[in-house]
Amino acid sequence: MSDFKNSPHYLTNLALAGICQSAAIVKQVARQAEFDSQALYTVINSLTITEPDTPEQVYGDVNQLALGFETLLSQLGNDSKKDVEITRYIANLLSIERKLTGNQKAMAELGQRIGNIQRQRAHLELLETQMLRNLDSIYSDIISPLGRRIQVGGDPALLKREDNQYRVRAALLGGVRSAVLWRQLGGRRRQILFNRKPILKSAQHTFNHIIKPN
């Protein structure tokens, strides 16, 4: 095992990077004509991995979280590089997770609907419009009613497109999945406040492995 995986923050950082990747993708889709489709696929695919043997399997492998770790480092590192919009999305996703996991009915319905998505994968690719529409529906039906809706800013012309609306809500749903995993792995908001330096050190070590594989 590579020594970067020995960090006490490695596993929680995987899930935190997943949250950051979802937030970054939401911003890309809302503001740019081009977006990282592989990064979007990773966060959406994580929804269908409900019984992983390891946390890495939720995302395929750590290399699929390059955008997430890059975003994590920017958000927790030098203040001048922080993106207020992404910070807001991350905070919203963490807040939604707490409301979701405290609502047994919503959790049960979410599990049932994700089961439907898993079965639909036999006929549809994850990034096909119909599948994105189905994920959008799950977010709108189960997540949105839990509290104040996440306000997504961006290019009005891009946000008016239905396919981009589907992508945004699917990415947010993937972010909620990562937030749930983060808490399951022991992640807590106070750790981000009081253990920022060791979290950053571990995240940088992992990111170095991603961009410079052994």
PDB file of C-alpha atoms in Angstrom:
ATOM      1  CA  MET A   1       0.000   0.000   0.000  1.00  0.00           C
ATOM      2  CA  SER A   2       1.295   3.473  -0.883  1.00  0.00           C
ATOM      3  CA  ASP A   3       2.105   5.467   2.237  1.00  0.00           C
ATOM      4  CA  PHE A   4      -0.332   8.270   1.306  1.00  0.00           C
ATOM      5  CA  LYS A   5      -3.125   5.828   2.174  1.00  0.00           C
ATOM      6  CA  ASN A   6      -1.799   5.499   5.717  1.00  0.00           C
ATOM      7  CA  SER A   7      -2.837   9.027   6.664  1.00  0.00           C
ATOM      8  CA  PRO A   8      -5.621   9.139   9.285  1.00  0.00           C
ATOM      9  CA  HIS A   9      -7.389  11.646   7.030  1.00  0.00           C
ATOM     10  CA  TYR A  10      -7.102   9.678   3.786  1.00  0.00           C
ATOM     11  CA  LEU A  11     -10.533   8.022   3.837  1.00  0.00           C
ATOM     12  CA  THR A  12     -12.479  11.060   5.013  1.00  0.00           C
ATOM     13  CA  ASN A  13     -10.626  13.129   2.409  1.00  0.00           C
ATOM     14  CA  LEU A  14     -11.838  10.777  -0.328  1.00  0.00           C
ATOM     15  CA  ALA A  15     -15.431  11.587   0.526  1.00  0.00           C
ATOM     16  CA  LEU A  16     -14.662  15.279   1.095  1.00  0.00           C
ATOM     17  CA  ALA A  17     -13.045  15.376  -2.345  1.00  0.00           C
ATOM     18  CA  GLY A  18     -16.206  13.759  -3.712  1.00  0.00           C
ATOM     19  CA  ILE A  19     -18.259  16.609  -2.241  1.00  0.00           C
ATOM     20  CA  CYS A  20     -15.829  19.173  -3.678  1.00  0.00           C
ATOM     21  CA  GLN A  21     -15.920  17.489  -7.086  1.00  0.00           C
ATOM     22  CA  SER A  22     -19.714  17.691  -7.171  1.00  0.00           C
ATOM     23  CA  ALA A  23     -19.602  21.374  -6.252  1.00  0.00           C
ATOM     24  CA  ALA A  24     -16.973  22.093  -8.907  1.00  0.00           C
ATOM     25  CA  ILE A  25     -18.986  20.277 -11.574  1.00  0.00           C
ATOM     26  CA  VAL A  26     -22.130  22.224 -10.679  1.00  0.00           C
ATOM     27  CA  LYS A  27     -20.220  25.447 -11.248  1.00  0.00           C
ATOM     28  CA  GLN A  28     -18.719  24.198 -14.518  1.00  0.00           C
ATOM     29  CA  VAL A  29     -22.067  23.115 -15.958  1.00  0.00           C
ATOM     30  CA  ALA A  30     -23.733  26.364 -14.885  1.00  0.00           C
ATOM     31  CA  ARG A  31     -21.044  28.703 -16.187  1.00  0.00           C
ATOM     32  CA  GLN A  32     -19.117  27.006 -19.003  1.00  0.00           C
ATOM     33  CA  ALA A  33     -19.984  25.517 -22.371  1.00  0.00           C
ATOM     34  CA  GLU A  34     -17.504  22.728 -21.624  1.00  0.00           C
ATOM     35  CA  PHE A  35     -17.367  20.651 -18.441  1.00  0.00           C
ATOM     36  CA  ASP A  36     -15.474  17.619 -17.155  1.00  0.00           C
ATOM     37  CA  SER A  37     -17.816  14.798 -18.169  1.00  0.00           C
ATOM     38  CA  GLN A  38     -15.629  12.115 -16.571  1.00  0.00           C
ATOM     39  CA  ALA A  39     -15.701  13.952 -13.245  1.00  0.00           C
ATOM     40  CA  LEU A  40     -19.491  14.229 -13.554  1.00  0.00           C
ATOM     41  CA  TYR A  41     -19.724  10.518 -14.341  1.00  0.00           C
ATOM     42  CA  THR A  42     -17.679   9.684 -11.242  1.00  0.00           C
ATOM     43  CA  VAL A  43     -19.936  11.565  -8.818  1.00  0.00           C
ATOM     44  CA  ILE A  44     -23.104  10.219 -10.439  1.00  0.00           C
ATOM     45  CA  ASN A  45     -21.780   6.651 -10.569  1.00  0.00           C
ATOM     46  CA  SER A  46     -21.026   6.868  -6.837  1.00  0.00           C
ATOM     47  CA  LEU A  47     -24.781   6.884  -6.245  1.00  0.00           C
ATOM     48  CA  THR A  48     -25.071   3.350  -7.610  1.00  0.00           C
ATOM     49  CA  ILE A  49     -22.232   1.890  -5.492  1.00  0.00           C
ATOM     50  CA  THR A  50     -24.204   1.137  -2.359  1.00  0.00           C
ATOM     51  CA  GLU A  51     -22.293  -1.875  -1.018  1.00  0.00           C
ATOM     52  CA  PRO A  52     -18.586  -1.171  -1.658  1.00  0.00           C
ATOM     53  CA  ASP A  53     -15.826  -3.303  -0.176  1.00  0.00           C
ATOM     54  CA  THR A  54     -13.696  -0.167   0.256  1.00  0.00           C
ATOM     55  CA  PRO A  55     -14.439   3.586   0.130  1.00  0.00           C
ATOM     56  CA  GLU A  56     -12.282   3.868  -3.006  1.00  0.00           C
ATOM     57  CA  GLN A  57     -14.743   1.633  -4.868  1.00  0.00           C
ATOM     58  CA  VAL A  58     -17.433   4.277  -4.451  1.00  0.00           C
ATOM     59  CA  TYR A  59     -15.491   6.428  -6.904  1.00  0.00           C
ATOM     60  CA  GLY A  60     -13.821   3.712  -8.994  1.00  0.00           C
ATOM     61  CA  ASP A  61     -10.413   4.689  -7.640  1.00  0.00           C
ATOM     62  CA  VAL A  62      -8.722   7.748  -6.186  1.00  0.00           C
ATOM     63  CA  ASN A  63      -7.564   8.903  -9.625  1.00  0.00           C
ATOM     64  CA  GLN A  64     -11.184   9.659 -10.546  1.00  0.00           C
ATOM     65  CA  LEU A  65     -11.220  12.373  -7.883  1.00  0.00           C
ATOM     66  CA  ALA A  66      -8.503  14.594  -9.355  1.00  0.00           C
ATOM     67  CA  LEU A  67     -10.877  17.554  -9.752  1.00  0.00           C
ATOM     68  CA  GLY A  68     -12.215  16.990  -6.244  1.00  0.00           C
ATOM     69  CA  PHE A  69      -8.790  16.984  -4.610  1.00  0.00           C
ATOM     70  CA  GLU A  70      -7.700  19.998  -6.635  1.00  0.00           C
ATOM     71  CA  THR A  71     -10.825  21.831  -5.458  1.00  0.00           C
ATOM     72  CA  LEU A  72     -10.334  20.669  -1.868  1.00  0.00           C
ATOM     73  CA  LEU A  73      -6.784  22.024  -1.828  1.00  0.00           C
ATOM     74  CA  SER A  74      -7.910  25.362  -3.251  1.00  0.00           C
ATOM     75  CA  GLN A  75     -10.758  25.696  -0.771  1.00  0.00           C
ATOM     76  CA  LEU A  76      -8.774  24.811   2.350  1.00  0.00           C
ATOM     77  CA  GLY A  77      -5.464  26.287   1.267  1.00  0.00           C
ATOM     78  CA  ASN A  78      -4.478  29.848   0.470  1.00  0.00           C
ATOM     79  CA  ASP A  79      -7.417  32.147   1.200  1.00  0.00           C
ATOM     80  CA  SER A  80      -6.860  34.009  -2.053  1.00  0.00           C
ATOM     81  CA  LYS A  81      -7.747  30.869  -4.007  1.00  0.00           C
ATOM     82  CA  LYS A  82     -11.033  30.150  -2.233  1.00  0.00           C
ATOM     83  CA  ASP A  83     -14.115  30.180  -4.413  1.00  0.00           C
ATOM     84  CA  VAL A  84     -17.066  31.606  -2.492  1.00  0.00           C
ATOM     85  CA  GLU A  85     -19.579  29.956  -4.798  1.00  0.00           C
ATOM     86  CA  ILE A  86     -18.074  26.487  -4.369  1.00  0.00           C
ATOM     87  CA  THR A  87     -17.790  27.060  -0.608  1.00  0.00           C
ATOM     88  CA  ARG A  88     -21.529  27.764  -0.528  1.00  0.00           C
ATOM     89  CA  TYR A  89     -22.353  24.606  -2.478  1.00  0.00           C
ATOM     90  CA  ILE A  90     -20.199  22.489  -0.146  1.00  0.00           C
ATOM     91  CA  ALA A  91     -21.815  24.010   2.965  1.00  0.00           C
ATOM     92  CA  ASN A  92     -25.279  23.419   1.478  1.00  0.00           C
ATOM     93  CA  LEU A  93     -24.496  19.779   0.700  1.00  0.00           C
ATOM     94  CA  LEU A  94     -23.248  19.157   4.250  1.00  0.00           C
ATOM     95  CA  SER A  95     -26.391  20.761   5.628  1.00  0.00           C
ATOM     96  CA  ILE A  96     -28.632  18.653   3.387  1.00  0.00           C
ATOM     97  CA  GLU A  97     -26.863  15.483   4.512  1.00  0.00           C
ATOM     98  CA  ARG A  98     -27.762  16.148   8.128  1.00  0.00           C
ATOM     99  CA  LYS A  99     -31.413  16.704   7.253  1.00  0.00           C
ATOM    100  CA  LEU A 100     -31.514  13.627   5.026  1.00  0.00           C
ATOM    101  CA  THR A 101     -29.912  11.201   7.467  1.00  0.00           C
ATOM    102  CA  GLY A 102     -32.229  12.453  10.197  1.00  0.00           C
ATOM    103  CA  ASN A 103     -35.270  11.623   8.084  1.00  0.00           C
ATOM    104  CA  GLN A 104     -35.845   7.858   7.935  1.00  0.00           C
ATOM    105  CA  LYS A 105     -38.694   8.140   5.450  1.00  0.00           C
ATOM    106  CA  ALA A 106     -36.595  10.173   3.023  1.00  0.00           C
ATOM    107  CA  MET A 107     -33.647   7.781   3.411  1.00  0.00           C
ATOM    108  CA  ALA A 108     -35.865   4.770   2.696  1.00  0.00           C
ATOM    109  CA  GLU A 109     -37.397   6.413  -0.364  1.00  0.00           C
ATOM    110  CA  LEU A 110     -33.967   7.453  -1.606  1.00  0.00           C
ATOM    111  CA  GLY A 111     -32.693   3.893  -1.264  1.00  0.00           C
ATOM    112  CA  GLN A 112     -35.660   2.592  -3.246  1.00  0.00           C
ATOM    113  CA  ARG A 113     -35.217   5.140  -6.018  1.00  0.00           C
ATOM    114  CA  ILE A 114     -31.468   4.503  -6.259  1.00  0.00           C
ATOM    115  CA  GLY A 115     -32.297   0.797  -6.581  1.00  0.00           C
ATOM    116  CA  ASN A 116     -34.386   1.709  -9.624  1.00  0.00           C
ATOM    117  CA  ILE A 117     -31.421   3.596 -11.089  1.00  0.00           C
ATOM    118  CA  GLN A 118     -29.213   0.549 -10.581  1.00  0.00           C
ATOM    119  CA  ARG A 119     -31.676  -1.582 -12.541  1.00  0.00           C
ATOM    120  CA  GLN A 120     -32.022   1.028 -15.283  1.00  0.00           C
ATOM    121  CA  ARG A 121     -28.283   0.875 -15.908  1.00  0.00           C
ATOM    122  CA  ALA A 122     -28.878  -2.349 -17.795  1.00  0.00           C
ATOM    123  CA  HIS A 123     -30.584  -0.259 -20.483  1.00  0.00           C
ATOM    124  CA  LEU A 124     -29.275   3.298 -20.087  1.00  0.00           C
ATOM    125  CA  GLU A 125     -25.866   4.931 -19.786  1.00  0.00           C
ATOM    126  CA  LEU A 126     -25.474   7.180 -16.757  1.00  0.00           C
ATOM    127  CA  LEU A 127     -24.923  10.346 -18.768  1.00  0.00           C
ATOM    128  CA  GLU A 128     -27.818   9.757 -21.180  1.00  0.00           C
ATOM    129  CA  THR A 129     -30.526  12.406 -20.997  1.00  0.00           C
ATOM    130  CA  GLN A 130     -33.196  10.004 -19.737  1.00  0.00           C
ATOM    131  CA  MET A 131     -30.983   8.780 -16.894  1.00  0.00           C
ATOM    132  CA  LEU A 132     -30.038  12.335 -15.949  1.00  0.00           C
ATOM    133  CA  ARG A 133     -33.740  13.204 -15.989  1.00  0.00           C
ATOM    134  CA  ASN A 134     -34.432  10.303 -13.623  1.00  0.00           C
ATOM    135  CA  LEU A 135     -31.708  11.482 -11.243  1.00  0.00           C
ATOM    136  CA  ASP A 136     -33.057  15.027 -11.465  1.00  0.00           C
ATOM    137  CA  SER A 137     -36.445  13.669 -10.437  1.00  0.00           C
ATOM    138  CA  ILE A 138     -34.969  11.940  -7.391  1.00  0.00           C
ATOM    139  CA  TYR A 139     -33.304  15.160  -6.287  1.00  0.00           C
ATOM    140  CA  SER A 140     -36.451  17.225  -6.844  1.00  0.00           C
ATOM    141  CA  ASP A 141     -38.763  14.715  -5.126  1.00  0.00           C
ATOM    142  CA  ILE A 142     -36.644  13.762  -2.112  1.00  0.00           C
ATOM    143  CA  ILE A 143     -33.807  16.212  -1.517  1.00  0.00           C
ATOM    144  CA  SER A 144     -35.356  19.578  -2.395  1.00  0.00           C
ATOM    145  CA  PRO A 145     -38.254  19.277   0.102  1.00  0.00           C
ATOM    146  CA  LEU A 146     -35.807  18.746   2.998  1.00  0.00           C
ATOM    147  CA  GLY A 147     -35.019  22.425   3.322  1.00  0.00           C
ATOM    148  CA  ARG A 148     -33.979  25.587   1.606  1.00  0.00           C
ATOM    149  CA  ARG A 149     -33.099  24.905  -2.016  1.00  0.00           C
ATOM    150  CA  ILE A 150     -29.562  25.391  -3.256  1.00  0.00           C
ATOM    151  CA  GLN A 151     -29.422  28.489  -5.424  1.00  0.00           C
ATOM    152  CA  VAL A 152     -27.174  27.809  -8.412  1.00  0.00           C
ATOM    153  CA  GLY A 153     -25.700  30.842 -10.122  1.00  0.00           C
ATOM    154  CA  GLY A 154     -24.402  30.893 -13.668  1.00  0.00           C
ATOM    155  CA  ASP A 155     -24.999  31.788 -17.286  1.00  0.00           C
ATOM    156  CA  PRO A 156     -28.790  32.131 -17.762  1.00  0.00           C
ATOM    157  CA  ALA A 157     -28.544  30.695 -21.276  1.00  0.00           C
ATOM    158  CA  LEU A 158     -26.830  27.565 -19.950  1.00  0.00           C
ATOM    159  CA  LEU A 159     -29.128  27.214 -16.956  1.00  0.00           C
ATOM    160  CA  LYS A 160     -32.237  27.427 -19.131  1.00  0.00           C
ATOM    161  CA  ARG A 161     -31.233  24.255 -20.946  1.00  0.00           C
ATOM    162  CA  GLU A 162     -33.061  21.252 -19.508  1.00  0.00           C
ATOM    163  CA  ASP A 163     -30.089  18.933 -19.998  1.00  0.00           C
ATOM    164  CA  ASN A 164     -27.926  21.240 -17.894  1.00  0.00           C
ATOM    165  CA  GLN A 165     -30.612  21.443 -15.212  1.00  0.00           C
ATOM    166  CA  TYR A 166     -30.575  17.642 -15.094  1.00  0.00           C
ATOM    167  CA  ARG A 167     -26.772  17.588 -14.859  1.00  0.00           C
ATOM    168  CA  VAL A 168     -26.727  20.129 -12.033  1.00  0.00           C
ATOM    169  CA  ARG A 169     -29.259  18.250  -9.913  1.00  0.00           C
ATOM    170  CA  ALA A 170     -27.610  14.895 -10.641  1.00  0.00           C
ATOM    171  CA  ALA A 171     -24.260  16.346  -9.546  1.00  0.00           C
ATOM    172  CA  LEU A 172     -25.825  17.746  -6.380  1.00  0.00           C
ATOM    173  CA  LEU A 173     -27.357  14.338  -5.665  1.00  0.00           C
ATOM    174  CA  GLY A 174     -23.904  12.810  -6.060  1.00  0.00           C
ATOM    175  CA  GLY A 175     -22.596  15.437  -3.647  1.00  0.00           C
ATOM    176  CA  VAL A 176     -25.172  14.408  -1.063  1.00  0.00           C
ATOM    177  CA  ARG A 177     -24.029  10.788  -1.470  1.00  0.00           C
ATOM    178  CA  SER A 178     -20.431  11.852  -0.773  1.00  0.00           C
ATOM    179  CA  ALA A 179     -21.568  13.895   2.234  1.00  0.00           C
ATOM    180  CA  VAL A 180     -23.314  10.838   3.660  1.00  0.00           C
ATOM    181  CA  LEU A 181     -20.170   8.763   3.101  1.00  0.00           C
ATOM    182  CA  TRP A 182     -18.014  11.480   4.685  1.00  0.00           C
ATOM    183  CA  ARG A 183     -20.040  11.366   7.880  1.00  0.00           C
ATOM    184  CA  GLN A 184     -20.085   7.550   7.857  1.00  0.00           C
ATOM    185  CA  LEU A 185     -16.279   7.604   7.695  1.00  0.00           C
ATOM    186  CA  GLY A 186     -16.081   9.927  10.692  1.00  0.00           C
ATOM    187  CA  GLY A 187     -16.044  13.311   8.947  1.00  0.00           C
ATOM    188  CA  ARG A 188     -17.231  16.277  11.015  1.00  0.00           C
ATOM    189  CA  ARG A 189     -17.350  19.987  10.303  1.00  0.00           C
ATOM    190  CA  ARG A 190     -15.247  20.814  13.357  1.00  0.00           C
ATOM    191  CA  GLN A 191     -12.410  18.764  11.879  1.00  0.00           C
ATOM    192  CA  ILE A 192     -12.278  21.098   8.887  1.00  0.00           C
ATOM    193  CA  LEU A 193     -11.977  24.038  11.278  1.00  0.00           C
ATOM    194  CA  PHE A 194      -9.513  22.614  13.796  1.00  0.00           C
ATOM    195  CA  ASN A 195      -7.545  20.061  11.745  1.00  0.00           C
ATOM    196  CA  ARG A 196      -7.171  22.037   8.534  1.00  0.00           C
ATOM    197  CA  LYS A 197      -3.395  21.682   8.261  1.00  0.00           C
ATOM    198  CA  PRO A 198      -3.210  17.868   8.625  1.00  0.00           C
ATOM    199  CA  ILE A 199      -6.218  17.485   6.318  1.00  0.00           C
ATOM    200  CA  LEU A 200      -4.471  19.678   3.740  1.00  0.00           C
ATOM    201  CA  LYS A 201      -1.199  17.790   4.112  1.00  0.00           C
ATOM    202  CA  SER A 202      -2.927  14.451   3.550  1.00  0.00           C
ATOM    203  CA  ALA A 203      -4.937  15.812   0.611  1.00  0.00           C
ATOM    204  CA  GLN A 204      -1.812  17.240  -1.020  1.00  0.00           C
ATOM    205  CA  HIS A 205      -0.012  13.910  -0.599  1.00  0.00           C
ATOM    206  CA  THR A 206      -2.915  12.107  -2.261  1.00  0.00           C
ATOM    207  CA  PHE A 207      -3.134  14.670  -5.054  1.00  0.00           C
ATOM    208  CA  ASN A 208       0.587  14.322  -5.722  1.00  0.00           C
ATOM    209  CA  HIS A 209       0.027  10.599  -6.169  1.00  0.00           C
ATOM    210  CA  ILE A 210      -2.823  11.259  -8.595  1.00  0.00           C
ATOM    211  CA  ILE A 211      -0.846  13.611 -10.825  1.00  0.00           C
ATOM    212  CA  LYS A 212       2.414  11.706 -10.416  1.00  0.00           C
ATOM    213  CA  PRO A 213       1.453   8.012 -10.195  1.00  0.00           C
ATOM    214  CA  ASN A 214       4.111   5.556  -9.092  1.00  0.00           C
TER     215      ASN A 214
END
